[in-house]
Coordinates of C-alpha atoms (C1' of nucleotides) in Angstrom, one line a residue:
Chain C
M1 CA 0.0 0.0 0.0
M2 CA 1.5 3.3 1.1
Q3 CA 0.5 6.0 -1.2
E4 CA 0.6 4.8 -4.8
Q5 CA 0.6 8.4 -5.8
Q6 CA 4.0 9.9 -6.6
A7 CA 5.6 11.1 -3.4
N8 CA 2.6 12.9 -2.0
D9 CA 4.1 16.3 -1.4
Y10 CA 2.4 17.9 1.5
R11 CA 2.6 21.2 -0.2
T12 CA 0.6 20.5 -3.4
L13 CA -3.0 19.9 -4.1
S14 CA -3.5 16.6 -5.9
S15 CA -7.0 17.4 -7.1
L16 CA -5.8 20.7 -8.6
K17 CA -2.9 19.0 -10.1
N18 CA -5.2 16.5 -11.8
A19 CA -7.3 19.3 -13.1
L20 CA -4.3 21.1 -14.6
L21 CA -3.1 17.9 -16.2
A22 CA -6.6 17.5 -17.6
L23 CA -6.5 20.9 -19.2
K24 CA -3.1 20.0 -20.7
C25 CA -4.7 16.9 -22.4
F26 CA -6.3 19.2 -24.9
T27 CA -4.1 19.7 -28.0
A28 CA -4.4 21.5 -31.3
D29 CA -5.0 18.1 -32.9
E30 CA -7.4 16.9 -30.3
P31 CA -9.3 20.0 -29.1
E32 CA -12.4 18.0 -28.0
L33 CA -12.2 15.3 -25.4
G34 CA -14.6 13.0 -23.6
I35 CA -14.5 12.1 -19.9
T36 CA -13.4 8.6 -20.5
Q37 CA -10.6 9.7 -22.7
I38 CA -9.2 12.1 -20.2
A39 CA -9.7 9.6 -17.4
Q40 CA -7.7 7.0 -19.2
A41 CA -5.0 9.5 -20.1
L42 CA -4.5 10.5 -16.5
G43 CA -5.2 7.2 -14.9
L44 CA -8.1 8.5 -12.9
S45 CA -11.7 7.3 -12.4
K46 CA -14.4 8.7 -14.6
S47 CA -16.2 10.2 -11.6
T48 CA -13.2 12.1 -10.6
V49 CA -12.6 13.5 -14.0
H50 CA -16.3 14.3 -14.3
R51 CA -16.2 16.4 -11.2
I52 CA -13.1 18.2 -12.4
M53 CA -14.6 19.0 -15.8
T54 CA -17.9 20.2 -14.2
T55 CA -15.9 22.6 -12.0
L56 CA -13.7 23.8 -14.9
A57 CA -16.8 24.3 -17.0
E58 CA -18.5 26.4 -14.2
E59 CA -15.6 28.8 -14.4
G60 CA -15.4 28.9 -18.1
F61 CA -12.1 27.1 -18.5
V62 CA -13.8 24.4 -20.6
R63 CA -17.0 24.3 -22.5
R64 CA -19.4 21.3 -22.5
D65 CA -20.8 20.6 -25.9
E66 CA -24.5 20.1 -25.4
Q67 CA -24.8 17.7 -28.3
T68 CA -21.9 15.4 -27.9
H69 CA -21.4 15.9 -24.1
R70 CA -17.7 16.3 -24.8
Y71 CA -15.5 19.1 -23.7
R72 CA -13.3 21.7 -25.3
L73 CA -11.3 24.6 -23.8
G74 CA -13.3 27.7 -22.8
L75 CA -12.7 31.3 -23.2
S76 CA -11.5 32.0 -19.7
V77 CA -8.1 30.8 -20.8
L78 CA -8.1 33.3 -23.6
S79 CA -8.7 36.0 -21.1
L80 CA -5.7 34.9 -19.0
S81 CA -3.4 34.7 -22.0
G82 CA -4.5 38.2 -23.0
I83 CA -3.4 39.4 -19.6
I84 CA 0.0 37.7 -19.9
M85 CA 0.5 39.1 -23.4
S86 CA -0.3 42.6 -22.4
N87 CA 2.3 42.3 -19.6
L88 CA 5.0 40.2 -21.2
E89 CA 7.5 42.9 -22.2
I90 CA 9.1 41.0 -25.0
Y91 CA 5.7 40.5 -26.6
R92 CA 4.6 44.1 -26.2
E93 CA 7.9 45.5 -27.6
G94 CA 8.2 43.0 -30.4
Q95 CA 4.7 42.9 -31.9
H96 CA 4.9 45.8 -34.3
L97 CA 8.4 45.0 -35.5
L98 CA 7.1 41.5 -36.3
E99 CA 4.1 42.9 -38.2
E100 CA 6.4 45.0 -40.3
F101 CA 8.5 42.0 -41.1
V102 CA 5.6 39.9 -42.2
S103 CA 4.3 42.6 -44.5
R104 CA 7.7 42.9 -46.1
F105 CA 8.7 39.3 -46.4
D106 CA 5.4 37.5 -46.1
E107 CA 6.9 34.7 -44.1
T108 CA 5.5 33.5 -40.7
V109 CA 7.5 34.9 -37.8
H110 CA 7.5 33.9 -34.1
L111 CA 8.8 35.2 -30.9
A112 CA 10.1 32.4 -28.7
V113 CA 11.2 32.4 -25.0
L114 CA 13.1 29.9 -22.9
E115 CA 11.0 28.0 -20.4
D116 CA 12.7 25.1 -18.5
Y117 CA 14.3 23.1 -21.2
S118 CA 12.1 24.1 -24.1
T119 CA 11.3 27.1 -26.3
V120 CA 7.8 28.5 -26.1
Y121 CA 6.2 30.6 -28.8
V122 CA 4.8 33.7 -27.2
S123 CA 3.8 35.4 -30.4
K124 CA 3.1 34.2 -33.9
L125 CA 2.3 36.2 -37.0
E126 CA 1.2 34.2 -40.0
C127 CA 2.1 34.9 -43.6
K128 CA -0.5 34.6 -46.3
H129 CA 1.0 31.7 -48.2
P130 CA -1.4 28.8 -48.5
V131 CA 1.3 26.4 -47.4
K132 CA 1.2 26.6 -43.6
I133 CA 3.4 25.0 -41.0
L134 CA 1.5 23.8 -38.0
T135 CA 2.5 25.7 -35.0
H136 CA 0.6 27.8 -32.6
L137 CA 0.9 30.2 -29.7
G138 CA 2.3 28.5 -26.6
K139 CA 3.8 25.6 -28.7
K140 CA 6.8 24.0 -27.0
N141 CA 9.8 22.7 -28.9
P142 CA 13.1 21.1 -27.9
L143 CA 16.2 23.3 -27.8
H144 CA 18.6 21.2 -29.8
C145 CA 16.7 20.9 -33.1
T146 CA 15.1 24.3 -33.7
S147 CA 16.8 27.5 -34.8
S148 CA 15.2 29.4 -31.9
G149 CA 16.2 26.8 -29.4
K150 CA 19.8 26.7 -30.6
T151 CA 20.0 30.4 -30.7
I152 CA 18.9 30.7 -27.1
L153 CA 21.0 27.8 -25.9
A154 CA 24.1 29.1 -27.6
F155 CA 24.2 32.0 -25.1
Q156 CA 23.3 30.1 -22.0
S157 CA 25.8 28.9 -19.4
D158 CA 28.0 25.9 -20.0
D159 CA 26.1 24.1 -17.2
M160 CA 22.9 24.7 -19.0
I161 CA 24.3 23.4 -22.2
E162 CA 25.7 20.3 -20.5
E163 CA 22.3 19.7 -18.8
V164 CA 20.5 19.8 -22.1
I165 CA 23.0 17.3 -23.5
R166 CA 22.6 15.1 -20.5
R167 CA 18.9 15.1 -20.9
G168 CA 19.4 13.7 -24.4
L169 CA 19.2 14.9 -27.9
P170 CA 16.4 12.9 -29.4
Q171 CA 16.5 12.3 -33.1
M172 CA 13.5 13.9 -34.8
T173 CA 14.7 13.6 -38.4
P174 CA 17.8 12.4 -40.2
N175 CA 19.1 16.0 -39.9
T176 CA 18.7 16.3 -36.1
I177 CA 22.0 17.0 -34.3
T178 CA 22.3 14.1 -31.9
H179 CA 25.9 14.2 -30.8
A180 CA 27.2 16.5 -28.1
E181 CA 30.3 17.6 -29.9
E182 CA 28.3 18.4 -33.0
L183 CA 25.9 20.5 -31.0
K184 CA 28.6 22.4 -29.3
A185 CA 30.3 23.2 -32.6
A186 CA 26.9 24.4 -34.0
L187 CA 26.4 26.6 -30.9
E188 CA 29.9 28.0 -31.3
N189 CA 29.1 28.8 -34.9
I190 CA 25.9 30.6 -33.8
R191 CA 27.8 32.7 -31.3
T192 CA 30.1 34.0 -34.1
T193 CA 27.6 34.5 -36.8
G194 CA 24.8 35.8 -34.5
Y195 CA 22.1 33.7 -36.0
A196 CA 20.9 30.0 -36.2
I197 CA 19.5 27.9 -38.9
S198 CA 17.6 24.6 -38.9
R199 CA 17.2 22.6 -42.0
S200 CA 14.7 19.9 -41.4
E201 CA 16.1 19.2 -38.0
L202 CA 12.7 19.1 -36.2
R203 CA 10.4 18.2 -39.0
E204 CA 11.2 17.0 -42.5
G205 CA 10.9 19.8 -45.0
V206 CA 10.6 22.6 -42.5
H207 CA 13.4 25.2 -42.3
S208 CA 13.9 28.1 -39.9
V209 CA 16.2 31.0 -39.0
A210 CA 16.5 32.7 -35.7
V211 CA 18.3 35.4 -33.9
P212 CA 18.7 36.1 -30.1
V213 CA 16.9 38.6 -28.0
R214 CA 18.5 40.0 -24.8
D215 CA 17.0 41.9 -21.9
Y216 CA 18.5 44.5 -19.7
T217 CA 20.5 41.9 -17.8
R218 CA 22.3 41.2 -21.1
Q219 CA 21.0 37.6 -20.9
V220 CA 19.5 36.0 -24.0
I221 CA 15.9 35.4 -23.0
G222 CA 14.3 34.6 -26.3
A223 CA 14.6 34.5 -30.1
V224 CA 12.9 35.9 -33.2
T225 CA 12.4 33.1 -35.6
V226 CA 11.0 32.6 -39.1
V227 CA 9.7 29.2 -39.9
G228 CA 8.6 27.9 -43.3
P229 CA 8.8 25.1 -45.9
A230 CA 12.2 24.2 -47.3
S231 CA 10.9 25.1 -50.8
R232 CA 10.7 28.7 -49.9
L233 CA 13.3 29.0 -47.2
T234 CA 16.4 28.3 -49.4
D235 CA 19.9 28.9 -48.0
G236 CA 20.1 32.2 -49.8
K237 CA 16.7 33.4 -48.7
M238 CA 17.5 32.4 -45.1
K239 CA 20.7 34.4 -45.1
A240 CA 18.8 37.5 -46.4
I241 CA 16.1 37.0 -43.7
A242 CA 18.8 36.6 -41.0
R243 CA 20.2 40.0 -41.7
T244 CA 16.8 41.6 -41.3
L245 CA 16.0 39.5 -38.2
Q246 CA 19.2 40.6 -36.6
S247 CA 18.2 44.2 -36.7
I248 CA 14.8 43.3 -35.4
G249 CA 16.4 41.3 -32.6
K250 CA 18.6 44.2 -31.7
E251 CA 15.7 46.6 -31.7
I252 CA 13.6 44.4 -29.4
S253 CA 16.6 43.9 -27.2
N254 CA 17.2 47.6 -27.0
R255 CA 13.6 48.2 -26.0
L256 CA 14.0 45.6 -23.2
G257 CA 16.8 47.8 -21.9
Y258 CA 19.7 46.1 -23.5
Y259 CA 22.5 48.4 -24.6
E260 CA 25.3 47.2 -26.8
R261 CA 28.8 47.3 -25.4
R262 CA 31.5 49.1 -27.3
Q263 CA 33.9 46.3 -28.4
S264 CA 35.3 44.2 -25.5
I265 CA 33.5 41.0 -26.3
G266 CA 33.5 38.5 -23.4
N267 CA 34.8 41.0 -20.9
P268 CA 32.5 41.2 -17.9
T269 CA 32.0 44.1 -15.5
Chain Z
M1 CA -24.0 26.6 11.0
M2 CA -24.8 24.3 8.1
Q3 CA -22.3 24.9 5.5
E4 CA -21.5 28.5 5.2
Q5 CA -20.2 27.8 1.7
Q6 CA -22.6 28.5 -1.1
A7 CA -24.8 25.4 -1.4
N8 CA -21.9 22.9 -1.5
D9 CA -22.7 21.2 -4.8
Y10 CA -21.7 17.6 -4.5
R11 CA -20.5 17.7 -8.0
T12 CA -17.8 20.4 -7.9
L13 CA -14.4 20.6 -6.4
S14 CA -14.0 23.4 -4.0
S15 CA -10.2 23.4 -4.0
L16 CA -10.2 23.5 -7.8
K17 CA -12.7 26.3 -7.8
N18 CA -10.6 28.3 -5.5
A19 CA -7.6 27.8 -7.7
L20 CA -9.5 28.9 -10.8
L21 CA -10.7 32.0 -8.9
A22 CA -7.2 32.7 -7.9
L23 CA -6.1 32.6 -11.5
K24 CA -8.9 35.1 -12.3
C25 CA -7.5 37.5 -9.7
F26 CA -4.8 38.4 -12.2
T27 CA -5.7 41.3 -14.4
A28 CA -3.9 43.4 -17.0
D29 CA -3.6 46.2 -14.5
E30 CA -2.4 43.9 -11.7
P31 CA -0.4 41.1 -13.3
E32 CA 1.7 40.4 -10.2
L33 CA 0.1 39.3 -7.0
G34 CA 1.2 38.1 -3.5
I35 CA -0.3 35.3 -1.5
T36 CA -1.9 37.6 1.0
Q37 CA -3.5 39.7 -1.6
I38 CA -5.1 36.7 -3.3
A39 CA -6.1 35.2 0.1
Q40 CA -7.9 38.4 1.0
A41 CA -9.6 38.7 -2.4
L42 CA -11.0 35.1 -2.1
G43 CA -11.5 35.1 1.6
L44 CA -9.2 32.1 2.1
S45 CA -6.4 31.4 4.5
K46 CA -2.8 32.2 3.4
S47 CA -1.8 28.5 3.7
T48 CA -4.6 27.4 1.4
V49 CA -3.6 30.0 -1.2
H50 CA 0.0 29.1 -0.8
R51 CA -0.6 25.5 -1.6
I52 CA -2.8 26.5 -4.6
M53 CA -0.1 28.7 -6.0
T54 CA 2.7 26.1 -5.5
T55 CA 0.7 23.6 -7.4
L56 CA -0.2 26.1 -10.2
A57 CA 3.5 27.0 -10.4
E58 CA 4.5 23.4 -10.7
E59 CA 2.4 23.1 -13.8
G60 CA 3.5 26.4 -15.3
F61 CA 0.2 28.2 -14.9
V62 CA 1.8 30.8 -12.7
R63 CA 5.4 31.8 -12.2
R64 CA 7.0 32.7 -8.9
D65 CA 9.3 35.7 -9.0
E66 CA 12.4 34.6 -7.2
Q67 CA 13.1 38.1 -6.0
T68 CA 9.8 39.4 -4.8
H69 CA 8.2 36.0 -4.1
R70 CA 5.1 37.2 -5.8
Y71 CA 3.3 35.5 -8.6
R72 CA 2.4 36.2 -12.2
L73 CA 0.7 34.1 -14.8
G74 CA 2.8 31.5 -16.5
L75 CA 3.2 30.3 -20.1
S76 CA 1.0 27.2 -19.8
V77 CA -2.1 29.4 -20.2
L78 CA -0.6 30.7 -23.4
S79 CA -0.3 27.3 -24.7
L80 CA -3.9 26.5 -24.0
S81 CA -5.1 29.7 -25.6
G82 CA -3.0 28.8 -28.7
I83 CA -5.0 25.6 -28.9
I84 CA -8.3 27.3 -28.6
M85 CA -7.4 29.8 -31.2
S86 CA -6.3 27.2 -33.7
N87 CA -9.6 25.5 -33.2
L88 CA -12.0 28.4 -32.8
E89 CA -13.6 28.6 -36.2
I90 CA -14.5 32.2 -36.1
Y91 CA -10.9 33.1 -35.2
R92 CA -9.3 31.0 -37.9
E93 CA -11.7 32.2 -40.6
G94 CA -11.5 35.8 -39.6
Q95 CA -7.9 36.4 -38.9
H96 CA -6.7 37.3 -42.4
L97 CA -9.7 39.4 -43.2
L98 CA -9.0 41.5 -40.1
E99 CA -5.3 41.8 -41.1
E100 CA -6.3 43.2 -44.4
F101 CA -8.6 45.6 -42.7
V102 CA -5.9 46.9 -40.4
S103 CA -3.5 47.4 -43.3
R104 CA -6.1 49.4 -45.2
F105 CA -7.7 51.5 -42.4
D106 CA -5.0 51.4 -39.7
E107 CA -7.5 51.2 -36.9
T108 CA -7.6 48.5 -34.2
V109 CA -10.1 45.8 -35.0
H110 CA -11.4 43.0 -32.8
L111 CA -13.5 39.8 -33.1
A112 CA -15.9 39.4 -30.2
V113 CA -18.1 36.5 -29.3
L114 CA -21.0 36.1 -26.9
E115 CA -20.3 34.3 -23.6
D116 CA -23.0 34.3 -21.0
Y117 CA -24.0 37.9 -20.7
S118 CA -20.8 39.5 -21.9
T119 CA -18.8 39.9 -25.1
V120 CA -15.3 38.4 -25.1
Y121 CA -12.6 39.5 -27.5
V122 CA -11.2 36.4 -29.2
S123 CA -9.0 38.3 -31.5
K124 CA -7.4 41.7 -31.5
L125 CA -5.3 43.4 -34.2
E126 CA -3.7 46.7 -33.3
C127 CA -3.2 49.7 -35.4
K128 CA 0.0 51.6 -35.4
H129 CA -1.3 54.8 -34.0
P130 CA 0.4 55.9 -30.9
V131 CA -3.0 56.5 -29.2
K132 CA -4.0 53.1 -28.0
I133 CA -7.2 52.0 -26.3
L134 CA -6.6 49.6 -23.5
T135 CA -8.2 46.3 -24.4
H136 CA -6.8 42.8 -24.7
L137 CA -7.5 39.4 -25.8
G138 CA -10.1 37.7 -23.6
K139 CA -11.4 41.1 -22.3
K140 CA -15.0 40.9 -21.3
N141 CA -17.4 43.8 -21.8
P142 CA -21.1 44.4 -21.1
L143 CA -23.6 43.9 -23.8
H144 CA -25.6 47.2 -23.5
C145 CA -22.9 49.8 -23.9
T146 CA -20.5 48.4 -26.5
S147 CA -21.1 48.3 -30.3
S148 CA -20.2 44.6 -30.4
G149 CA -22.5 43.8 -27.5
K150 CA -25.4 45.7 -29.0
T151 CA -24.9 44.1 -32.4
I152 CA -24.9 40.6 -30.9
L153 CA -27.8 41.4 -28.6
A154 CA -29.9 42.9 -31.4
F155 CA -30.2 39.5 -33.0
Q156 CA -30.8 37.4 -29.9
S157 CA -34.2 36.1 -28.7
D158 CA -36.6 38.5 -26.9
D159 CA -36.1 36.4 -23.7
M160 CA -32.4 37.0 -23.9
I161 CA -32.9 40.8 -24.3
E162 CA -35.3 40.9 -21.4
E163 CA -32.9 39.0 -19.3
V164 CA -30.1 41.5 -20.1
I165 CA -32.4 44.3 -19.1
R166 CA -33.5 42.5 -16.0
R167 CA -29.9 42.2 -14.9
G168 CA -29.6 45.9 -15.1
L169 CA -28.0 48.4 -17.5
P170 CA -25.3 50.0 -15.4
Q171 CA -24.3 53.5 -16.3
M172 CA -20.7 53.7 -17.4
T173 CA -20.7 57.2 -18.8
P174 CA -23.3 59.9 -19.4
N175 CA -23.8 58.4 -22.8
T176 CA -24.6 54.9 -21.6
I177 CA -28.1 53.6 -22.5
T178 CA -29.7 52.9 -19.2
H179 CA -33.4 52.7 -20.0
A180 CA -35.0 49.5 -21.4
E181 CA -37.1 51.2 -24.0
E182 CA -34.1 53.2 -25.3
L183 CA -32.1 50.0 -25.6
K184 CA -34.9 48.2 -27.5
A185 CA -35.1 51.1 -29.9
A186 CA -31.4 51.1 -30.4
L187 CA -31.4 47.3 -31.1
E188 CA -34.3 47.8 -33.5
N189 CA -32.2 50.4 -35.3
I190 CA -29.3 48.0 -35.5
R191 CA -31.4 45.3 -37.0
T192 CA -32.4 47.6 -39.8
T193 CA -29.1 49.2 -40.5
G194 CA -27.0 46.1 -39.9
Y195 CA -24.4 47.7 -37.8
A196 CA -24.0 49.3 -34.3
I197 CA -22.2 52.3 -33.1
S198 CA -21.1 53.3 -29.6
R199 CA -20.1 56.9 -28.9
S200 CA -18.5 57.0 -25.4
E201 CA -21.0 54.6 -24.0
L202 CA -18.5 52.5 -22.2
R203 CA -15.6 54.8 -21.7
E204 CA -15.5 58.6 -22.3
G205 CA -13.8 59.4 -25.5
V206 CA -13.9 55.9 -26.9
H207 CA -16.0 55.2 -30.0
S208 CA -16.7 51.9 -31.8
V209 CA -18.5 50.3 -34.7
A210 CA -19.5 46.7 -35.0
V211 CA -21.3 44.3 -37.4
P212 CA -22.7 40.9 -36.7
V213 CA -21.2 37.5 -37.6
R214 CA -23.5 34.5 -38.1
D215 CA -22.7 30.8 -38.2
Y216 CA -24.3 28.0 -40.1
T217 CA -27.3 27.9 -37.8
R218 CA -28.0 31.5 -38.9
Q219 CA -27.5 32.6 -35.3
V220 CA -25.5 35.7 -34.6
I221 CA -22.6 34.4 -32.6
G222 CA -20.2 37.3 -32.7
A223 CA -19.2 40.6 -34.0
V224 CA -16.4 42.4 -35.8
T225 CA -15.7 45.6 -34.1
V226 CA -13.4 48.6 -34.6
V227 CA -12.5 50.6 -31.5
G228 CA -10.7 53.9 -31.3
P229 CA -10.5 57.4 -29.9
A230 CA -13.4 59.7 -30.6
S231 CA -11.0 62.1 -32.3
R232 CA -10.3 59.7 -35.1
L233 CA -13.6 57.8 -35.2
T234 CA -15.9 60.6 -36.3
D235 CA -19.4 59.8 -37.4
G236 CA -18.4 60.0 -41.1
K237 CA -15.4 57.8 -40.6
M238 CA -17.5 55.3 -38.7
K239 CA -20.1 55.0 -41.4
A240 CA -17.3 54.4 -44.0
I241 CA -15.8 51.8 -41.8
A242 CA -19.2 50.2 -41.2
R243 CA -19.6 49.5 -44.9
T244 CA -16.3 47.7 -45.1
L245 CA -16.9 45.8 -41.8
Q246 CA -20.2 44.6 -43.2
S247 CA -18.6 42.9 -46.1
I248 CA -16.0 41.4 -43.7
G249 CA -18.8 40.2 -41.4
K250 CA -20.6 38.6 -44.3
E251 CA -17.4 37.0 -45.6
I252 CA -16.6 35.5 -42.1
S253 CA -20.2 34.3 -41.8
N254 CA -20.1 32.6 -45.1
R255 CA -16.9 30.8 -44.2
L256 CA -18.7 29.6 -41.0
G257 CA -21.3 28.1 -43.3
Y258 CA -23.9 30.8 -43.3
Y259 CA -25.6 31.4 -46.6
E260 CA -27.8 34.4 -47.3
R261 CA -31.5 33.9 -47.9
R262 CA -33.0 35.3 -51.0
Q263 CA -35.4 37.9 -49.7
S264 CA -38.0 36.7 -47.2
I265 CA -36.8 38.6 -44.1
G266 CA -38.2 37.2 -40.9
N267 CA -39.8 34.2 -42.5
P268 CA -38.6 31.1 -40.8
T269 CA -38.3 27.6 -42.3
Chain H
dG1 C1' 16.7 46.8 17.2
dG2 C1' 12.1 45.9 17.6
dC3 C1' 8.3 46.2 14.5
dC4 C1' 5.2 45.4 11.0
dG5 C1' 4.5 43.0 6.8
dT6 C1' 5.5 39.4 3.9
dG7 C1' 5.8 34.3 2.3
dT8 C1' 6.3 29.7 4.2
dT9 C1' 5.8 25.5 7.3
dC10 C1' 3.5 22.7 10.7
dC11 C1' -0.3 20.1 12.7
dG12 C1' -4.6 18.0 13.9
dC13 C1' -9.4 17.4 12.7
dA14 C1' -13.4 17.3 9.8
dT15 C1' -14.8 17.1 5.4
dA16 C1' -14.1 17.1 0.7
dG17 C1' -12.8 14.2 -2.8
dA18 C1' -11.3 9.5 -4.4
dG19 C1' -13.1 5.1 -6.7
dA20 C1' -16.4 1.3 -7.5
dA21 C1' -20.5 0.4 -9.2
dA22 C1' -25.1 1.4 -10.6
dC23 C1' -27.8 4.2 -13.8
dG24 C1' -29.7 6.0 -18.1
dC25 C1' -28.9 7.5 -22.5
dT26 C1' -27.7 7.2 -27.4
dG27 C1' -26.3 5.2 -31.5
dA28 C1' -24.8 0.8 -34.0
dC29 C1' -26.0 -3.3 -35.7
dA30 C1' -28.6 -7.2 -37.3
Chain W
dT1 C1' -37.0 -3.4 -33.3
dG2 C1' -34.5 -5.6 -29.8
dT3 C1' -29.8 -6.0 -27.9
dC4 C1' -25.7 -4.4 -26.6
dA5 C1' -21.7 -1.6 -25.9
dG6 C1' -20.1 2.6 -25.1
dC7 C1' -20.6 7.0 -23.3
dG8 C1' -21.5 10.6 -19.6
dT9 C1' -23.7 11.1 -15.2
dT10 C1' -25.1 9.9 -10.4
dT11 C1' -24.8 7.7 -6.0
dC12 C1' -22.5 6.0 -2.1
dT13 C1' -19.1 5.0 1.3
dC14 C1' -14.6 5.7 3.6
dT15 C1' -10.4 7.7 4.4
dA16 C1' -6.9 10.4 2.7
dT17 C1' -6.8 15.2 1.7
dG18 C1' -6.9 19.7 2.1
dC19 C1' -8.7 23.1 5.3
dG20 C1' -7.6 27.0 8.8
dG21 C1' -5.0 28.6 12.8
dA22 C1' -0.8 29.3 14.7
dA23 C1' 4.0 29.2 14.6
dC24 C1' 8.2 30.3 11.9
dA25 C1' 11.5 32.9 9.0
dC26 C1' 12.8 36.5 6.5
dG27 C1' 13.3 41.6 5.1
dG28 C1' 12.3 46.3 4.8
dC29 C1' 11.1 50.5 7.7
dC30 C1' 10.6 53.6 10.8

DNA sequence: GGCCGTGTTCCGCATAGAGAAACGCTGACA
DNA sequence: TGTCAGCGTTTCTCTATGCGGAACACGGCC
């Protein structure tokens, strides 16, 4: 016996945790879920999940479809994310610059930030091309196989880089960097050129370019990244885009309080 | 005695409910909250709120500031709203049309939907003017004093309209419609012209225009609305905008499966 | 240096929430 | 049209869970 639950922290609420995990069951591909489905996913009883969903529905975090009696996310979460966005500095400062970029290049551009050991898109502006890449706001991606991830990682501490390597570099496509040394070389290269590129490293046929964004502490906290089909994002095009992105990245960084040092690279104080 | 709590429904989780209410304490104006602040707002003990926040933080729904030990919303909610948006039909279908509008008129445009007895912004595209109106994604507004609210309400059932009146028409500015008859006349006018206008009815100096959006059931489920300072949104300008909005509204409605009837207004079946 | 005011931890008791199982619906199938 | 399997919902019972009060630790301010 004992508690079968995982290490029953006295400081957390298991019922709340279950509810949050239930919310996380919803994905872009599966936006509508039934009780049983969620119960199985979480290993909980149907009645428990039912109570969770009823409560979530009461507060507008999910919506019960009157026909199918299945659930989808509700508008309360929209409201919360609106609050985040209007207070996330990098978002506020970046938005217009990204809009300008899209109207000039007509390629989809994102703003990504570091969260734990992933990148998270905090802003996305779509191009008008019919060929779309499936990403969305809040989408998490690994650090080692995306241009935004590599850009951010390149400027983190050695400890952080080692930790990422220790956690493993899963192979997503034949192009994914899976060896530590190869990754380190790539990061070194990013530090010198100031931008990162991914050619089908996360998904076959999807290329991307990214540049770092720094805040007033001079730390790299995010990246501006353009993602698109390999057919459009050729090496030449990506280089051209990289130049523009670099000036956008610098502008956003400046607005976040970053000021460029005169010379003296790698000289603290 | 008895339970002091409100009617202790056997089917809801009070701890979860408290957590959801805690999340809702965060607003655009107050994006960073302390334990005590939340505890007071909800009438709960500090220990309870602390446990709630710890759990929320573990799942990334809030973030604990290491310096101040206060909390702000986390990126997990962004992720959820990204999922909603990529699956909310009205959002998907409307986005590009709104972008086009902004690039032509350079005024901020929103997509609003009906939720309970409020409108909720599910999309917002900002203009580049320095004078901004403070709204954000997920922002709720009353039905009787916004152009989007009145547009939507105009096409709801009489029961719904009566219920809105019964719930009261709070005066927000000197211009707010506060009398039932006046509101009904305004709604009638909206039904004939096909668009609604608000001149400082919600906030002094803020004007707006809106048109309805219908889905395949022919019900009005939302509105496209332009919001801006009175100085720019003159009567003449609003009329011009209304015309464009109407074609956008129709286009979105069509994409949601609405097809226009030949003649026969108000003739069901 | 004592004083608020935080956020955090501890603890014991009552109740809120977990699961098993019964219920009622709806849609598939023959 | 009858049967059945699957769903979401409800009920019930028991105990682990999560509640509040109080103690603790920090930190900024007169």
